[in-house]
PDB file of C-alpha atoms in Angstrom:
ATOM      1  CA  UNK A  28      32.203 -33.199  41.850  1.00 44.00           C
ATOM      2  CA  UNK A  29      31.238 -29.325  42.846  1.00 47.00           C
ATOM      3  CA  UNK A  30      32.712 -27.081  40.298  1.00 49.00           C
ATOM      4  CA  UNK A  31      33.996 -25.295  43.446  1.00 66.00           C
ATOM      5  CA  UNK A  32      35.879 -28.677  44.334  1.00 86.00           C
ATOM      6  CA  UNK A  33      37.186 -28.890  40.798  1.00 87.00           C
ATOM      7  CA  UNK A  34      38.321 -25.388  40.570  1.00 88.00           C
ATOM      8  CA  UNK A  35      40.394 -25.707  44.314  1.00 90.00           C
ATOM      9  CA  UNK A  36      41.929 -28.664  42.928  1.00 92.00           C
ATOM     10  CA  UNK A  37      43.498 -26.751  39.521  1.00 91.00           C
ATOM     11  CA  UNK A  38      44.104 -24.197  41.616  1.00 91.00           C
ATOM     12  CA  UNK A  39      46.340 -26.685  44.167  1.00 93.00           C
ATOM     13  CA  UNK A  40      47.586 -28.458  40.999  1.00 93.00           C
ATOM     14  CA  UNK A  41      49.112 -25.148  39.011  1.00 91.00           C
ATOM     15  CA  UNK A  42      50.538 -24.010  42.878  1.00 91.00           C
ATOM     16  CA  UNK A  43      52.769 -27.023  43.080  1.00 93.00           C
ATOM     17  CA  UNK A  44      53.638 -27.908  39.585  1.00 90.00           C
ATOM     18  CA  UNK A  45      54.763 -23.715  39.684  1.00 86.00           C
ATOM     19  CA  UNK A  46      56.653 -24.359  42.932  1.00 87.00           C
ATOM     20  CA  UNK A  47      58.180 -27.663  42.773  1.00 87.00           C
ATOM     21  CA  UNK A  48      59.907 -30.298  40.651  1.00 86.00           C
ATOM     22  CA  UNK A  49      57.385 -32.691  40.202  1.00 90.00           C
ATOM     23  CA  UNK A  50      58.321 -35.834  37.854  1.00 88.00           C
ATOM     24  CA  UNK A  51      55.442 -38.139  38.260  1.00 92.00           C
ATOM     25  CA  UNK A  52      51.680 -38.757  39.080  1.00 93.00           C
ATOM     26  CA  UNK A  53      52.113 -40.143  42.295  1.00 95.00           C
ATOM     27  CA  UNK A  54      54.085 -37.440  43.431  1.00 94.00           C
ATOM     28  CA  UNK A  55      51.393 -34.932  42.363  1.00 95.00           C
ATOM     29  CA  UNK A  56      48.428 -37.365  43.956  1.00 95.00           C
ATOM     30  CA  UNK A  57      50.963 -37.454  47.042  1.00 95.00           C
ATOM     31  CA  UNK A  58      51.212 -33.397  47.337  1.00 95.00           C
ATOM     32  CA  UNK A  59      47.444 -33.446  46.418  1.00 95.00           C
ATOM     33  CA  UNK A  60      46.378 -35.842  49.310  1.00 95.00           C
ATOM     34  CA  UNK A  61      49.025 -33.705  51.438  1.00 95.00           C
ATOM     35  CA  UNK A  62      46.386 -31.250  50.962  1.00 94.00           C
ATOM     36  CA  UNK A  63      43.253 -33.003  52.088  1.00 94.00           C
ATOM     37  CA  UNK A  64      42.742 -33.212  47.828  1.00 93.00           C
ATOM     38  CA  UNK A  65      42.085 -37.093  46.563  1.00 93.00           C
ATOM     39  CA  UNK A  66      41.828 -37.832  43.225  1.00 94.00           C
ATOM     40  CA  UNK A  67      41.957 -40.903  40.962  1.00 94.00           C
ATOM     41  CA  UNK A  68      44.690 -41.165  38.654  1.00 93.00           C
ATOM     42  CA  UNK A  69      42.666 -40.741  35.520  1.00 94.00           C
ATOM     43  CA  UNK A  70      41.093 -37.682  36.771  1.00 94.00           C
ATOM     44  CA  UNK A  71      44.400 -36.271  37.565  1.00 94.00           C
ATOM     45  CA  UNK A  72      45.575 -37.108  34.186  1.00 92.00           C
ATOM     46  CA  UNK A  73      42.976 -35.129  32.554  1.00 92.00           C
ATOM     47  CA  UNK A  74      43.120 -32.092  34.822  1.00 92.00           C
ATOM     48  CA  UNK A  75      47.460 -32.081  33.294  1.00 91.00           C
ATOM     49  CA  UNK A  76      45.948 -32.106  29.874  1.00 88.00           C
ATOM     50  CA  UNK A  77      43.738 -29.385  30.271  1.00 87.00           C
ATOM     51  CA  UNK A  78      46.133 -27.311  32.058  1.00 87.00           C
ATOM     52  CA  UNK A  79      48.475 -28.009  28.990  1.00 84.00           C
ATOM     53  CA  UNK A  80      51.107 -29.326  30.789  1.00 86.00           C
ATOM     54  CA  UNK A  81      54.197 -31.120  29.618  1.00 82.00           C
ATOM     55  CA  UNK A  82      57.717 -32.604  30.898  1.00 81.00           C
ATOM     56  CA  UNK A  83      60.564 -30.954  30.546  1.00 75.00           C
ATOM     57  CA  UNK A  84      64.097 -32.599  31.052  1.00 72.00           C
ATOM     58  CA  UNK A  85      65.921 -30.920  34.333  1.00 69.00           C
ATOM     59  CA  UNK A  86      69.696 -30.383  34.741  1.00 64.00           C
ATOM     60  CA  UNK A  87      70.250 -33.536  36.440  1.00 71.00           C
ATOM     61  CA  UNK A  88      68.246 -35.994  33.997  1.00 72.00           C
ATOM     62  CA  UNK A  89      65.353 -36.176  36.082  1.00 78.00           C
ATOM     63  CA  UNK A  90      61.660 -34.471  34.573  1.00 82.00           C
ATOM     64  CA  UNK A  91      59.844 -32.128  35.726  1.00 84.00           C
ATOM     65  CA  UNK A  92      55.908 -30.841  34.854  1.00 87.00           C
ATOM     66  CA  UNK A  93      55.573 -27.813  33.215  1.00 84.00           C
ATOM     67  CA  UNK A  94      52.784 -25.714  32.810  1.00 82.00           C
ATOM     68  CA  UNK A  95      52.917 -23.543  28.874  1.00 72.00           C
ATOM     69  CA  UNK A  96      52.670 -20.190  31.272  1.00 53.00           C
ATOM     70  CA  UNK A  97      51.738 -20.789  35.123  1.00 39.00           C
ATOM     71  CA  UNK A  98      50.622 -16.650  35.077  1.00 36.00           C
ATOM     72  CA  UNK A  99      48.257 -17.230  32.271  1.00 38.00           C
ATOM     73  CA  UNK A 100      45.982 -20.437  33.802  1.00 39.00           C
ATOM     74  CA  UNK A 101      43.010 -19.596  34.913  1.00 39.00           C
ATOM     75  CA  UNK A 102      39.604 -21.961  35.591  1.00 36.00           C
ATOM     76  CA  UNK A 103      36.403 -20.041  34.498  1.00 33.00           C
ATOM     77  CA  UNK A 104      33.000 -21.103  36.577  1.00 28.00           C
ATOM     78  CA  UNK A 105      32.770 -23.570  33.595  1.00 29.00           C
ATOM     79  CA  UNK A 106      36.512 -25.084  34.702  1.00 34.00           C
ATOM     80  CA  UNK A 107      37.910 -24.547  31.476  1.00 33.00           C
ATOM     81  CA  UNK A 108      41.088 -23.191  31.058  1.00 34.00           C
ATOM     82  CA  UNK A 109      41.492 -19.329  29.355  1.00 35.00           C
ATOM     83  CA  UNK A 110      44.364 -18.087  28.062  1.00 37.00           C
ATOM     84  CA  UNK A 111      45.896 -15.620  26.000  1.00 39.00           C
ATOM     85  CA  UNK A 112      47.619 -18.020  22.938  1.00 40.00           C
ATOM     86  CA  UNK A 113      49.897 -15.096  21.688  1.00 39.00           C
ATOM     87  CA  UNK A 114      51.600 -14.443  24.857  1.00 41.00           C
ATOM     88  CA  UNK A 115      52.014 -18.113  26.234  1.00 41.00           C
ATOM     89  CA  UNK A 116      52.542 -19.817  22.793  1.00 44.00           C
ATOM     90  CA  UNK A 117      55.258 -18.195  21.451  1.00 44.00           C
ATOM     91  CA  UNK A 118      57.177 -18.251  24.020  1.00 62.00           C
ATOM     92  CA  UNK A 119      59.020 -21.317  23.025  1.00 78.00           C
ATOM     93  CA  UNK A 120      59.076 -20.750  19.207  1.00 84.00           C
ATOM     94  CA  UNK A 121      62.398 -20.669  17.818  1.00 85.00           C
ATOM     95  CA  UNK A 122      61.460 -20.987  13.344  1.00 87.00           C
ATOM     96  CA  UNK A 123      59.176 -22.201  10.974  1.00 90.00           C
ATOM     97  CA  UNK A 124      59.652 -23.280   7.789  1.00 92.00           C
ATOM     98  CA  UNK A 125      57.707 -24.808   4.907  1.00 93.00           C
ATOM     99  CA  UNK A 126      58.293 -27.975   2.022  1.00 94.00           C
ATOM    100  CA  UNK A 127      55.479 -28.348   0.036  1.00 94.00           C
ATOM    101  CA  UNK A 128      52.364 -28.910   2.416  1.00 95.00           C
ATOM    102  CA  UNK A 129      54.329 -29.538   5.564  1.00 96.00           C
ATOM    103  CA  UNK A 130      55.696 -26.687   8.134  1.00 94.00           C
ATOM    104  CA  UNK A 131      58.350 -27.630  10.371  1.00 94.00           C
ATOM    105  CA  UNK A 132      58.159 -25.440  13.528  1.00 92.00           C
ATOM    106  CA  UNK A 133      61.125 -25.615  16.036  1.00 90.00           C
ATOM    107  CA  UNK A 134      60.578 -24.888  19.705  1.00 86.00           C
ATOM    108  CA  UNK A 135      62.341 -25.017  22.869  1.00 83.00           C
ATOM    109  CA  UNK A 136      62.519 -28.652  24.448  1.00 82.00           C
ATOM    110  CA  UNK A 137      59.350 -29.325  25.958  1.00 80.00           C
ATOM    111  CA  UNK A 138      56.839 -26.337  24.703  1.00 82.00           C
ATOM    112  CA  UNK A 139      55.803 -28.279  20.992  1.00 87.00           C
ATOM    113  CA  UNK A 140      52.766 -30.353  22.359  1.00 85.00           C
ATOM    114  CA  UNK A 141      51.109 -27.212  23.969  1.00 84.00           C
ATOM    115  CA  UNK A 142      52.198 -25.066  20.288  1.00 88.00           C
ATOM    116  CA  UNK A 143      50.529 -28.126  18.186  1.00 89.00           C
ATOM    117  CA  UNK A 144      47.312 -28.321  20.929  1.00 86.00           C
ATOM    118  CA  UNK A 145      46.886 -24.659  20.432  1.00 86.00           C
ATOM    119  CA  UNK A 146      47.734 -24.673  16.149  1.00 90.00           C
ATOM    120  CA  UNK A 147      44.577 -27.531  16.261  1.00 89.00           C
ATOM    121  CA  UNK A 148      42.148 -25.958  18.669  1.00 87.00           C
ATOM    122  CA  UNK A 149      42.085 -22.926  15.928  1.00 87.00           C
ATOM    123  CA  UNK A 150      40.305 -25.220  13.865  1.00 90.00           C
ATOM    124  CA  UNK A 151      41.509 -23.715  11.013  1.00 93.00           C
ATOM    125  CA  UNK A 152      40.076 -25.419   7.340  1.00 95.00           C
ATOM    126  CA  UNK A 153      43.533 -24.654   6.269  1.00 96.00           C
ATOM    127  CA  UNK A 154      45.562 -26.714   8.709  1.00 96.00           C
ATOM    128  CA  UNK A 155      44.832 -30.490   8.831  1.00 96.00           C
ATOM    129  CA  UNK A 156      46.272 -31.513  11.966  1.00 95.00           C
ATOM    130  CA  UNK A 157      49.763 -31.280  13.740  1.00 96.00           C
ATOM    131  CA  UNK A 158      52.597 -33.516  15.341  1.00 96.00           C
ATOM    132  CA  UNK A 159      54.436 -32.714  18.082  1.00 92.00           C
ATOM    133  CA  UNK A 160      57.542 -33.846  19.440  1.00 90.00           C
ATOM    134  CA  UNK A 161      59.640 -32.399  22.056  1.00 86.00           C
ATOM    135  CA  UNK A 162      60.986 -29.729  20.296  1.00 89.00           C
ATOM    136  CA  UNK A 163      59.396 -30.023  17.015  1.00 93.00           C
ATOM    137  CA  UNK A 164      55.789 -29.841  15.573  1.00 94.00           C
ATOM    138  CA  UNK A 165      55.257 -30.727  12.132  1.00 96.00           C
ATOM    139  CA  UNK A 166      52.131 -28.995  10.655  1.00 96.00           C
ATOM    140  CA  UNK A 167      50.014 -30.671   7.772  1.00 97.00           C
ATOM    141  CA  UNK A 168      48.355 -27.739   5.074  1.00 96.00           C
ATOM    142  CA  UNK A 169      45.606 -29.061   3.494  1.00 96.00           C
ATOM    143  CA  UNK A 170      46.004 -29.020  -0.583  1.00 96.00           C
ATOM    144  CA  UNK A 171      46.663 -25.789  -2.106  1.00 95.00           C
ATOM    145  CA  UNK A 172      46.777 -23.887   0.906  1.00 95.00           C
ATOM    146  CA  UNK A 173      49.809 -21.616   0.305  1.00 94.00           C
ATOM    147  CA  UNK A 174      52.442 -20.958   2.944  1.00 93.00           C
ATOM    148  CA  UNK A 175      51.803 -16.771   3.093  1.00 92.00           C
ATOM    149  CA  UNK A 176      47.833 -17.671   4.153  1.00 93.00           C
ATOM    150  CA  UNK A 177      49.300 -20.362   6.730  1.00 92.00           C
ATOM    151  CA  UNK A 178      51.710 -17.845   8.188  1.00 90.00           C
ATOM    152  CA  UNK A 179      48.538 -15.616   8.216  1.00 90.00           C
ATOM    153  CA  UNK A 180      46.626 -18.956  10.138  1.00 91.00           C
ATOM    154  CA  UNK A 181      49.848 -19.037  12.632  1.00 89.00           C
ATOM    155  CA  UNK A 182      50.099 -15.906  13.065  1.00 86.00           C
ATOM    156  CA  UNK A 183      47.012 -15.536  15.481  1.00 84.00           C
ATOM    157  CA  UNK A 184      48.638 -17.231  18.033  1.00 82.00           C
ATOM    158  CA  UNK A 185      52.598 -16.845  17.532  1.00 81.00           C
ATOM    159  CA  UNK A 186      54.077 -13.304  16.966  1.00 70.00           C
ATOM    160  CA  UNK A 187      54.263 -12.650  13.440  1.00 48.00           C
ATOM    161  CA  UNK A 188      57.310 -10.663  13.478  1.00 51.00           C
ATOM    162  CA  UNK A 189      59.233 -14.275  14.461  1.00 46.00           C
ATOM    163  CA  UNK A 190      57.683 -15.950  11.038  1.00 50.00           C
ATOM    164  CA  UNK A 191      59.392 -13.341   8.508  1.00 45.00           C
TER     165      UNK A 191
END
């Protein structure tokens, strides 16, 4: 597909997951195809996990999509999302705190999978990996990493002032 194609349908994705309360795929392929956009499911699937999006319980019980920070998306030429970590990622942190080699990180319901995707695409030697729930995300330290130097790690993408 045209990277022009690709980036008009991110572009028509972030529109109606910002303006609506969208619970499913089909809906979104239905809005999509609404649009004169058709896309296979898988396809669609990937363009929600590179847009970072989650689901986030409504009022009413029903779900909803959510992007991390609908302001902040943007599709280079390359269609990659860019973004700036420290504004959209702390915006659902709540606390952090440390046992041993673990880190349990609260978060508002719904924003821990985009916290732990953006904690492992730092790469950082000092973090093994991450788990994410709905609110939580618990964060592995590899061995003798101390808990100052993974505040330090965290701290390039979460506002430090929050982790003191």
């Amino acid at each position: 597909m045209p990277m022009s194609r690709k980036n008009d349908r991110i572009e028509n994705l972030i529109e109606i997951i910002k303006n609506n309360n969208v619970g499913s795929q089909e809906e979104l392929l239905r809005m999509l195809s609404e649009r004169g956009i058709f896309v296979t499911q898988a396809t669609l699937s990937r363009d929600l996990k590179m847009l970072k999006t989650t689901k986030v319980p409504l009022d009413h019980g029903a779900y909803a999509y959510m992007l991390p920070d609908a302001s902040t998306a943007k599709v280079t030429s390359l269609g990659r999302r860019t973004a700036d970590f420290s504004r959209h990622a702390g915006n659902g942190f709540i606390s952090l705190e440390f046992s041993g080699n673990l880190g349990v990180m609260l978060t508002r319901n719904g924003y821990a999978s985009g916290i732990a995707y953006d904690i492992d695409m730092l790469n950082s030697p000092e973090i093994a990996g991450t788990i994410a729930g709905a609110n939580t995300v618990f964060i592995v330290l590899r061995e003798g990493v101390s808990h100052e130097k993974a505040m330090e790690v965290l701290s390039m993408i979460l506002p430090v002032k929050n982790l003191q």
